[in-house]
Tab-separated table of C-alpha atoms in Angstrom:
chain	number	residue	atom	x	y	z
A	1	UNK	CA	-251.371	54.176	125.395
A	2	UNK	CA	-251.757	50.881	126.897
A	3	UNK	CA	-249.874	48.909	124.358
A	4	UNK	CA	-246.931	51.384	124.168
A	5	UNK	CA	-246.493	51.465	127.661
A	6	UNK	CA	-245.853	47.789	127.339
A	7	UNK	CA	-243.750	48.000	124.792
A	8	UNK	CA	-241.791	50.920	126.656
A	9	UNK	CA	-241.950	48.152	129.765
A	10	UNK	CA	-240.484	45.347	127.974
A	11	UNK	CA	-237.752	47.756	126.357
A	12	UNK	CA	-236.817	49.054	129.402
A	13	UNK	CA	-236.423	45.660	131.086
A	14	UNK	CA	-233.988	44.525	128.981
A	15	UNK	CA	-232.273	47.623	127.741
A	16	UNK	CA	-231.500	49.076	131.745
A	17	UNK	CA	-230.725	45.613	133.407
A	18	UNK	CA	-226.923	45.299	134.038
A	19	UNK	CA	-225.043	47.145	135.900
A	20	UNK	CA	-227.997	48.831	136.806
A	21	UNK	CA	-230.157	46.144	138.164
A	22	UNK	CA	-231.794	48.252	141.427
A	23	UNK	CA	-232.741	50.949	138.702
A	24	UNK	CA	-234.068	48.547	135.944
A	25	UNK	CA	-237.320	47.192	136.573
A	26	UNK	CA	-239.332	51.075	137.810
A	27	UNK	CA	-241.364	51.235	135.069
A	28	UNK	CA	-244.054	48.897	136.290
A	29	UNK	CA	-243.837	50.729	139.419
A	30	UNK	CA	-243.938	54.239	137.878
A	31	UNK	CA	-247.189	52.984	135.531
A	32	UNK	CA	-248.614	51.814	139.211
A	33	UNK	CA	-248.214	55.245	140.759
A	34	UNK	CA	-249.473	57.219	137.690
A	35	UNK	CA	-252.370	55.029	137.698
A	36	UNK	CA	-252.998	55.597	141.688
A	37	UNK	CA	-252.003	59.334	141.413
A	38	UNK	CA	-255.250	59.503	138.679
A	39	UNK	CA	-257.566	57.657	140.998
A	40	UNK	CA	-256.682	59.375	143.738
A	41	UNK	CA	-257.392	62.865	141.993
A	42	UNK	CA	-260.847	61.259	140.758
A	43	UNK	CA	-261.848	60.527	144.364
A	44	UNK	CA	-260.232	63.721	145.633
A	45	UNK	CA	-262.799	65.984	143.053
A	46	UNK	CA	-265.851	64.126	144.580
A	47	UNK	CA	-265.043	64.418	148.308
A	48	UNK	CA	-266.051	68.130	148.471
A	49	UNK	CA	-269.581	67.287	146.946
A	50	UNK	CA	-270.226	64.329	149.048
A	51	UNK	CA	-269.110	65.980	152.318
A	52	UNK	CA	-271.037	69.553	151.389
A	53	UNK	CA	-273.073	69.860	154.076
A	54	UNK	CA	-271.506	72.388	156.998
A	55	UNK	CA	-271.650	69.479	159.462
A	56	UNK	CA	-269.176	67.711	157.424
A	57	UNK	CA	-266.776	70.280	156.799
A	58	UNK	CA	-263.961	69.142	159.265
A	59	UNK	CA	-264.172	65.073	157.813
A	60	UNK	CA	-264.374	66.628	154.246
A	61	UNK	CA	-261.109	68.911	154.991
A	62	UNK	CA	-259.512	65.764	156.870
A	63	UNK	CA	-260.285	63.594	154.070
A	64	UNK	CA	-258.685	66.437	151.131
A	65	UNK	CA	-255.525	66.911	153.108
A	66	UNK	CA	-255.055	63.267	153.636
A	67	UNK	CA	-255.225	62.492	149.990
A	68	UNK	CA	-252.958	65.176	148.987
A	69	UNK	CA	-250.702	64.634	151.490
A	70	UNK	CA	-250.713	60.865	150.174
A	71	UNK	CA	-250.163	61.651	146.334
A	72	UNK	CA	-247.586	64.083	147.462
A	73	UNK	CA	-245.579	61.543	149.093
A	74	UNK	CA	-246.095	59.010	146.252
A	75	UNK	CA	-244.851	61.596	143.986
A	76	UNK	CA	-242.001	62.567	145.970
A	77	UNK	CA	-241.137	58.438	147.340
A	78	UNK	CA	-241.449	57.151	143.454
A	79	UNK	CA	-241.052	59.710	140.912
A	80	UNK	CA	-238.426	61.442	142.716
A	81	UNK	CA	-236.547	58.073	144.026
A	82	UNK	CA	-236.323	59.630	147.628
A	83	UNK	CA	-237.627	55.468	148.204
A	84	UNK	CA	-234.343	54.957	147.051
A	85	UNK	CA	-232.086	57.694	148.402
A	86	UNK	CA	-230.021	57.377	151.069
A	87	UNK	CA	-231.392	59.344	154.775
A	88	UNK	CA	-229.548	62.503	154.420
A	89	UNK	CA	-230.818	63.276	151.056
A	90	UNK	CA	-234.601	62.230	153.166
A	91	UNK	CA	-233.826	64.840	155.519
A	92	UNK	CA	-233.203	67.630	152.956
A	93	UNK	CA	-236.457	67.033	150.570
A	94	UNK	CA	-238.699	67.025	154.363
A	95	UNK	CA	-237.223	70.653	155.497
A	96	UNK	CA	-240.337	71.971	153.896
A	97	UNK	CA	-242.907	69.702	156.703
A	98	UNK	CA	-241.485	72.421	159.004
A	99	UNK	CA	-243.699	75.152	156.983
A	100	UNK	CA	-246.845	73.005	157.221
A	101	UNK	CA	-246.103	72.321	161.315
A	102	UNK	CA	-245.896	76.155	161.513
A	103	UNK	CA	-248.286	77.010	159.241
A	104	UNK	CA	-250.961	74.655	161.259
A	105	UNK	CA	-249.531	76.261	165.029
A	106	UNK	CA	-250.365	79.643	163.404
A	107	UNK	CA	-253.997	78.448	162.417
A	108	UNK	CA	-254.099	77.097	166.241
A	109	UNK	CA	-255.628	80.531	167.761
A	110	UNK	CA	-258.371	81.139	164.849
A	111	UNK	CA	-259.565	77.386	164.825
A	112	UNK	CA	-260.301	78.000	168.710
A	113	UNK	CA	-261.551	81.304	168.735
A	114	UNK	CA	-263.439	81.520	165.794
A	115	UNK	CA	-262.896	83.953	162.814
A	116	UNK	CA	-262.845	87.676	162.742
A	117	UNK	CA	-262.515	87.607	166.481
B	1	UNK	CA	-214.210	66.295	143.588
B	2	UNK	CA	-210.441	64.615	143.899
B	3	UNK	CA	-208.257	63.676	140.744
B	4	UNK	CA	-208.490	59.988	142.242
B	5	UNK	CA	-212.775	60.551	142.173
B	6	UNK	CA	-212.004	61.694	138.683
B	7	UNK	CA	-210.333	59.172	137.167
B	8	UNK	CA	-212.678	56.500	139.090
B	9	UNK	CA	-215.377	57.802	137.253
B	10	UNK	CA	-213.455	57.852	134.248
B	11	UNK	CA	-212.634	54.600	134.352
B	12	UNK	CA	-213.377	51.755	136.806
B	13	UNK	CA	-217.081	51.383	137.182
B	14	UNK	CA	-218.677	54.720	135.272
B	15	UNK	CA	-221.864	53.570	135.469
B	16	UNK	CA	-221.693	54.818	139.572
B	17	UNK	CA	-220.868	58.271	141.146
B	18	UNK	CA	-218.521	57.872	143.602
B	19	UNK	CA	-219.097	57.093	146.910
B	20	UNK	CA	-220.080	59.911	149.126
B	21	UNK	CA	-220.868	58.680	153.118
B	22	UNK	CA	-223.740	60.829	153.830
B	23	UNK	CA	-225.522	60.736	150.118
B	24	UNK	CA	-224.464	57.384	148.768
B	25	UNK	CA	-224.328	57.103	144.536
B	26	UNK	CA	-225.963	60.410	144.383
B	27	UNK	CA	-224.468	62.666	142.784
B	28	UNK	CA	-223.483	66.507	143.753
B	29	UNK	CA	-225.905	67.973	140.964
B	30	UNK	CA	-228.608	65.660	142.941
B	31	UNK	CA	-228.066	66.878	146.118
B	32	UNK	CA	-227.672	70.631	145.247
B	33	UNK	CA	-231.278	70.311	143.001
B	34	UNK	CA	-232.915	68.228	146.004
B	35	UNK	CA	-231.510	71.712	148.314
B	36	UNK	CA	-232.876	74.117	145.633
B	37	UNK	CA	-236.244	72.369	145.524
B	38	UNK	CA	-236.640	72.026	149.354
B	39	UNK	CA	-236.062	76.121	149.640
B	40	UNK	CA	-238.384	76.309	146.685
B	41	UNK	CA	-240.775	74.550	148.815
B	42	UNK	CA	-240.275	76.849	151.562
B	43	UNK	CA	-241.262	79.660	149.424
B	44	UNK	CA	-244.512	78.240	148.586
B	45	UNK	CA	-244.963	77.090	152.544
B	46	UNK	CA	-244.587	80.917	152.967
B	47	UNK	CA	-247.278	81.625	150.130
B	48	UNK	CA	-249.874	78.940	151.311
B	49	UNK	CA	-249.247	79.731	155.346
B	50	UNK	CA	-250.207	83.527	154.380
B	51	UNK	CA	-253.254	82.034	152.160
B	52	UNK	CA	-254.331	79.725	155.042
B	53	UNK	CA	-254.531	82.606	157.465
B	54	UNK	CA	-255.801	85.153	155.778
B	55	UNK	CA	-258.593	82.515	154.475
B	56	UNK	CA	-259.086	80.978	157.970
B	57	UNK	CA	-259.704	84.205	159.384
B	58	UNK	CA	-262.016	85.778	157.691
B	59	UNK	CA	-265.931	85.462	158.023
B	60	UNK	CA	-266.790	86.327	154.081
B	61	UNK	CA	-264.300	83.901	152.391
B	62	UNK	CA	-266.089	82.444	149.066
B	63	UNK	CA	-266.906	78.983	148.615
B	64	UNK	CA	-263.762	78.559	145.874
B	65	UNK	CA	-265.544	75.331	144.341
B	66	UNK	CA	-268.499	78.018	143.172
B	67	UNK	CA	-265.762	80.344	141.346
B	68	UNK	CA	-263.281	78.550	140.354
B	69	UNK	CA	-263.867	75.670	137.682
B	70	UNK	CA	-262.838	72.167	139.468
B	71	UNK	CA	-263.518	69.961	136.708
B	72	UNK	CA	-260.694	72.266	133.933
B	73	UNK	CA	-258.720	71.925	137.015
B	74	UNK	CA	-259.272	68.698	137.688
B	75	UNK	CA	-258.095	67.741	134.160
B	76	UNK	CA	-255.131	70.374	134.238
B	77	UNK	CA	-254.416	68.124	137.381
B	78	UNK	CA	-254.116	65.098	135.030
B	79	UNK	CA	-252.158	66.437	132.627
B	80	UNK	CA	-249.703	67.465	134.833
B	81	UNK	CA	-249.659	63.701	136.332
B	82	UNK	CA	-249.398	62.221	133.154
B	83	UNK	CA	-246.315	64.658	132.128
B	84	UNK	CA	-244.801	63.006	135.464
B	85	UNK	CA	-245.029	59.856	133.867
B	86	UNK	CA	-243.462	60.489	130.698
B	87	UNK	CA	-240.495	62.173	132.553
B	88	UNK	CA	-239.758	59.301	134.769
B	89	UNK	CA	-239.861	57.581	130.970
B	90	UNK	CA	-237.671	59.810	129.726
B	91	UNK	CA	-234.947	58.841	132.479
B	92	UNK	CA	-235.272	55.422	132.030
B	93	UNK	CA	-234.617	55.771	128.202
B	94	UNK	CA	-231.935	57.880	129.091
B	95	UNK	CA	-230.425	55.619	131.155
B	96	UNK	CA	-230.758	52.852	128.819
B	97	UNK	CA	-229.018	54.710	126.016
B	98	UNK	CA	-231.706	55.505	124.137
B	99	UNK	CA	-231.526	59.128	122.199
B	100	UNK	CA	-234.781	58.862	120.160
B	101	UNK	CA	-236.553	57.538	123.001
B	102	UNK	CA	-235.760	59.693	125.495
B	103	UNK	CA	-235.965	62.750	122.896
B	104	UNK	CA	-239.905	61.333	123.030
B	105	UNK	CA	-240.542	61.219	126.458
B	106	UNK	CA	-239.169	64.685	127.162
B	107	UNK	CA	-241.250	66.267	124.406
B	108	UNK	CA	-243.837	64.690	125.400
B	109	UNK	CA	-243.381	66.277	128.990
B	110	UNK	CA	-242.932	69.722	127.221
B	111	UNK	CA	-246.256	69.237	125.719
B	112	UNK	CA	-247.658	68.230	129.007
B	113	UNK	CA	-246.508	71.637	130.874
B	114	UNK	CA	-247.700	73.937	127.382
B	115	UNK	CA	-250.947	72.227	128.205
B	116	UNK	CA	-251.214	72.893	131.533
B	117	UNK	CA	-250.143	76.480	130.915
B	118	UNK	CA	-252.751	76.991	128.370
B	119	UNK	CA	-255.545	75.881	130.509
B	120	UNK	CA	-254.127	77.817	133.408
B	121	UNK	CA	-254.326	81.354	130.928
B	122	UNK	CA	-257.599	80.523	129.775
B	123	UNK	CA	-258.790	79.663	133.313
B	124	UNK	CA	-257.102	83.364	134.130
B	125	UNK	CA	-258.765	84.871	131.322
B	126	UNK	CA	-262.213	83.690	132.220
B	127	UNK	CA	-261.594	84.656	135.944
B	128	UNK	CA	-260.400	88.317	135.349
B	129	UNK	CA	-263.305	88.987	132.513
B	130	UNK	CA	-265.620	87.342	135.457
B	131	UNK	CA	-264.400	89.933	138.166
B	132	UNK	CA	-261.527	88.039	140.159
B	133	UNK	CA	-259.010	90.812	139.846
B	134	UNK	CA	-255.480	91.311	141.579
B	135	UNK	CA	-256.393	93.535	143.990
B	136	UNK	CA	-259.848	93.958	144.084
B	137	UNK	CA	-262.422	91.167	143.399
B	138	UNK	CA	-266.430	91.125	142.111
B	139	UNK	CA	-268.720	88.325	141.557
B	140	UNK	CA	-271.847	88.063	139.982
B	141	UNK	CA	-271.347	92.074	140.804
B	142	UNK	CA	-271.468	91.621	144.038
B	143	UNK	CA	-267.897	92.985	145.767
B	144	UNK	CA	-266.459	89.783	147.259
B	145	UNK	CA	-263.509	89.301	149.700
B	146	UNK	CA	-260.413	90.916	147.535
B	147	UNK	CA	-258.089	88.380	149.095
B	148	UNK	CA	-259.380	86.116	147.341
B	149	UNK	CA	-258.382	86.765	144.009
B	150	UNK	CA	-254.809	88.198	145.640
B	151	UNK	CA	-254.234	84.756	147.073
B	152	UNK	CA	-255.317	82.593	143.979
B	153	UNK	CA	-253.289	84.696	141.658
B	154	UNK	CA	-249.928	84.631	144.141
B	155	UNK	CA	-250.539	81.443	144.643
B	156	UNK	CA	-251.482	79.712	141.402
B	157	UNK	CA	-249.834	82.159	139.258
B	158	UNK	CA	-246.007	81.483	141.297
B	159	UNK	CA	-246.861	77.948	140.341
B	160	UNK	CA	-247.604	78.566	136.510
B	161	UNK	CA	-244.079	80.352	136.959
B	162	UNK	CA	-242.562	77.503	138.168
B	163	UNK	CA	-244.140	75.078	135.086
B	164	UNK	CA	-243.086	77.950	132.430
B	165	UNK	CA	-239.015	77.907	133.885
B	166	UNK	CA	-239.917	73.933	133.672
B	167	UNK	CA	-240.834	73.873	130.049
B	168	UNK	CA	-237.903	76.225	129.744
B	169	UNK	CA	-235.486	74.009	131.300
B	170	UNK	CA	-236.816	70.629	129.509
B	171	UNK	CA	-236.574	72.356	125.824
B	172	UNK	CA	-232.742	73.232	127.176
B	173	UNK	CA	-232.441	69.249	128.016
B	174	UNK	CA	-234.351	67.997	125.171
B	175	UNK	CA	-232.004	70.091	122.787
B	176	UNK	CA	-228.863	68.466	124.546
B	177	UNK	CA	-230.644	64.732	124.039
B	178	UNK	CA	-230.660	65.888	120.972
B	179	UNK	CA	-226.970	66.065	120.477
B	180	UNK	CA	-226.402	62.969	122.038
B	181	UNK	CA	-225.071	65.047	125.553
B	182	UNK	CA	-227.531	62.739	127.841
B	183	UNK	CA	-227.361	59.258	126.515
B	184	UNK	CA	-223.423	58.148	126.279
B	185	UNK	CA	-224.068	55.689	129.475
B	186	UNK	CA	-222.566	55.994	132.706
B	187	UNK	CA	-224.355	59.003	134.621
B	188	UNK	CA	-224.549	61.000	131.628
B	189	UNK	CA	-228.174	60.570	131.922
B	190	UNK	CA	-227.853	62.418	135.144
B	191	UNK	CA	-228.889	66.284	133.660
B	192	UNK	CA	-232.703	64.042	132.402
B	193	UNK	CA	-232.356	63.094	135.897
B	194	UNK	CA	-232.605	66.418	137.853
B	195	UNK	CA	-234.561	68.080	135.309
B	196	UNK	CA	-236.910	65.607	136.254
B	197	UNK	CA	-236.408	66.024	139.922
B	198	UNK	CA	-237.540	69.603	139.608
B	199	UNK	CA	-240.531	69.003	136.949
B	200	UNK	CA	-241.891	66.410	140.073
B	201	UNK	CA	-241.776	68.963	142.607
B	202	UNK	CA	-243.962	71.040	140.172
B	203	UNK	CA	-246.045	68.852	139.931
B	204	UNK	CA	-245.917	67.813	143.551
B	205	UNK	CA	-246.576	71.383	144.920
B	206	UNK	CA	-249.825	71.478	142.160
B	207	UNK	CA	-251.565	68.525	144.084
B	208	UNK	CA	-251.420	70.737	147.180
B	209	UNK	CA	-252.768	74.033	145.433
B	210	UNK	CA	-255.337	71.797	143.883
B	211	UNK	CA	-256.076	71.027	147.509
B	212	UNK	CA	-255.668	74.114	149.446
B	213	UNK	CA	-257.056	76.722	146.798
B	214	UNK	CA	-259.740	74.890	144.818
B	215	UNK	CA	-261.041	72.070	146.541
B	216	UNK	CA	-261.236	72.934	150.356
């Protein structure tokens, strides 16, 4: 894997340069990301163990949203280009955020009251 | 488009789309998938708001960790990343002309989602012959919260949906790199491009389930 992604790396460099210089050199940058993304996951699958007692539960749940929220936006900055994109197109792909603002006023009541009440 | 945009992009400098003031070089395929994908999100904010509150209200909720297998998961998780990879791959092959490369990278991405898909119907398999039903949910036969298994299955299994139309729609672009359709220069890679876009956000929304329904 290793060795043909630096093949694919040295390809790319030379075969995308041009007229397409802002686009040409991502593939370092993509292998960077997939590598993070993996970590991330790794870490993310031993939070819930380390943070298992009850007294932990809000810094585990803190700690689980933070690091998807992260990978999320490294997926969506790099993979997708939105890095790259001009504002507008910005604006569009964080229409969704509006679900998670409402979705976390709606939890509002039951984290204050308690549940089943 | 105008006949003038036309024949710019015909001509002069192909490799570009033209100009637009609000969305720069992007093109109008871009910005219609990036508006498909953000109302695609909405429809799994709506799925993972009800989840949340039906979850964060009740007092019998199951620890999801002790039914649900994190470390398949964990690896379906992977794959998924790694089938992000190869697409962004793809594009850049495609970009640079290359048929037999990017005709690589996209089957490789295929292979990625058939993977995912396969773990996600064994996982399904396992859970239903375990007592995680539709409707109505058991454990260790013991009668457990039934919104449970409603909420995993809406959830998860909208997602799986979403990862089948992407290996779908990636066959349909791999058999047009095939032909040559995607690799001609200019922004004929464009059609890798926003198949691409969409495969992400499948792959974006899974690191949230992952989150939200098996690891909180």
């Amino acid at each position: 894997m290793t060795t043909h992604d630096t093949d694919v790396q040295a390809e790319a460099g030379t075969g995308a340069t041009g007229s397409h210089t802002e686009h040409g050199s991502h593939i370092g940058i993509y292998i960077t990301i997939f590598l993070t993304l993996s970590v991330l996951t790794v870490v993310e699958v031993f939070v819930p163990d380390i943070y298992s007692a009850e007294w932990n539960a809000h810094t585990k749940m803190l700690l689980l949203c933070i690091l998807a929220v992260t990978k999320a936006l490294l997926v969506g900055l790099f993979f997708m280009h939105l890095k790259w994109e001009k504002p507008w197109l910005k604006y569009i792909a964080l229409t969704p955020v509006y679900m998670g603002i409402f979705a976390i006023f709606l939890m509002l009541e039951t984290a204050f009251r308690g549940p089943g009440g | 488009m105008s006949t003038a945009a036309v024949a710019h992009a015909d001509h002069g400098h192909d490799d570009e789309p033209p100009v637009d003031e609000h969305f720069g070089h992007a093109t109008g395929g871009k910005v219609a998938m990036w508006m498909f994908i953000a109302q695609d999100g909405m429809s799994f904010g709506g799925l993972l708001t009800a989840y949340a509150l039906l979850r964060i209200n009740s007092v019998d909720w199951p620890v999801p960790a002790e039914i649900l297998g994190i470390g398949l998961t964990a690896f379906a998780t992977f794959i998924l990343i790694c089938s992000s990879l190869t697409m962004v791959l793809a594009v850049e092959k495609a970009k640079a002309r290359d048929q037999a490369g990017t005709a690589r990278w996209l089957g490789l991405t295929i292979l990625g989602g058939l993977i995912f898909l396969g773990i996600q119907v064994f996982e399904y398999m396992h859970l239903v012959d375990a007592g995680i039903g539709f409707a109505q949910s058991s454990w260790q036969g013991v009668e457990i919260n039934d919104r449970f298994g409603s909420t995993f299955y809406a959830v998860t299994g909208f997602h799986g949906l979403h990862v089948f139309s992407g290996v779908v729609y990636l066959t349909c672009i791999l058999l047009g790199t095939l032909k040559g359709k995607y690799t001609q220069g200019g922004i004929s890679y464009s059609a890798v491009e926003l198949v691409g876009l969409f495969w992400h956000f499948v792959d974006l929304v899974w690191i949230l389930v992952f989150t939200f329904v098996y690891l909180l």
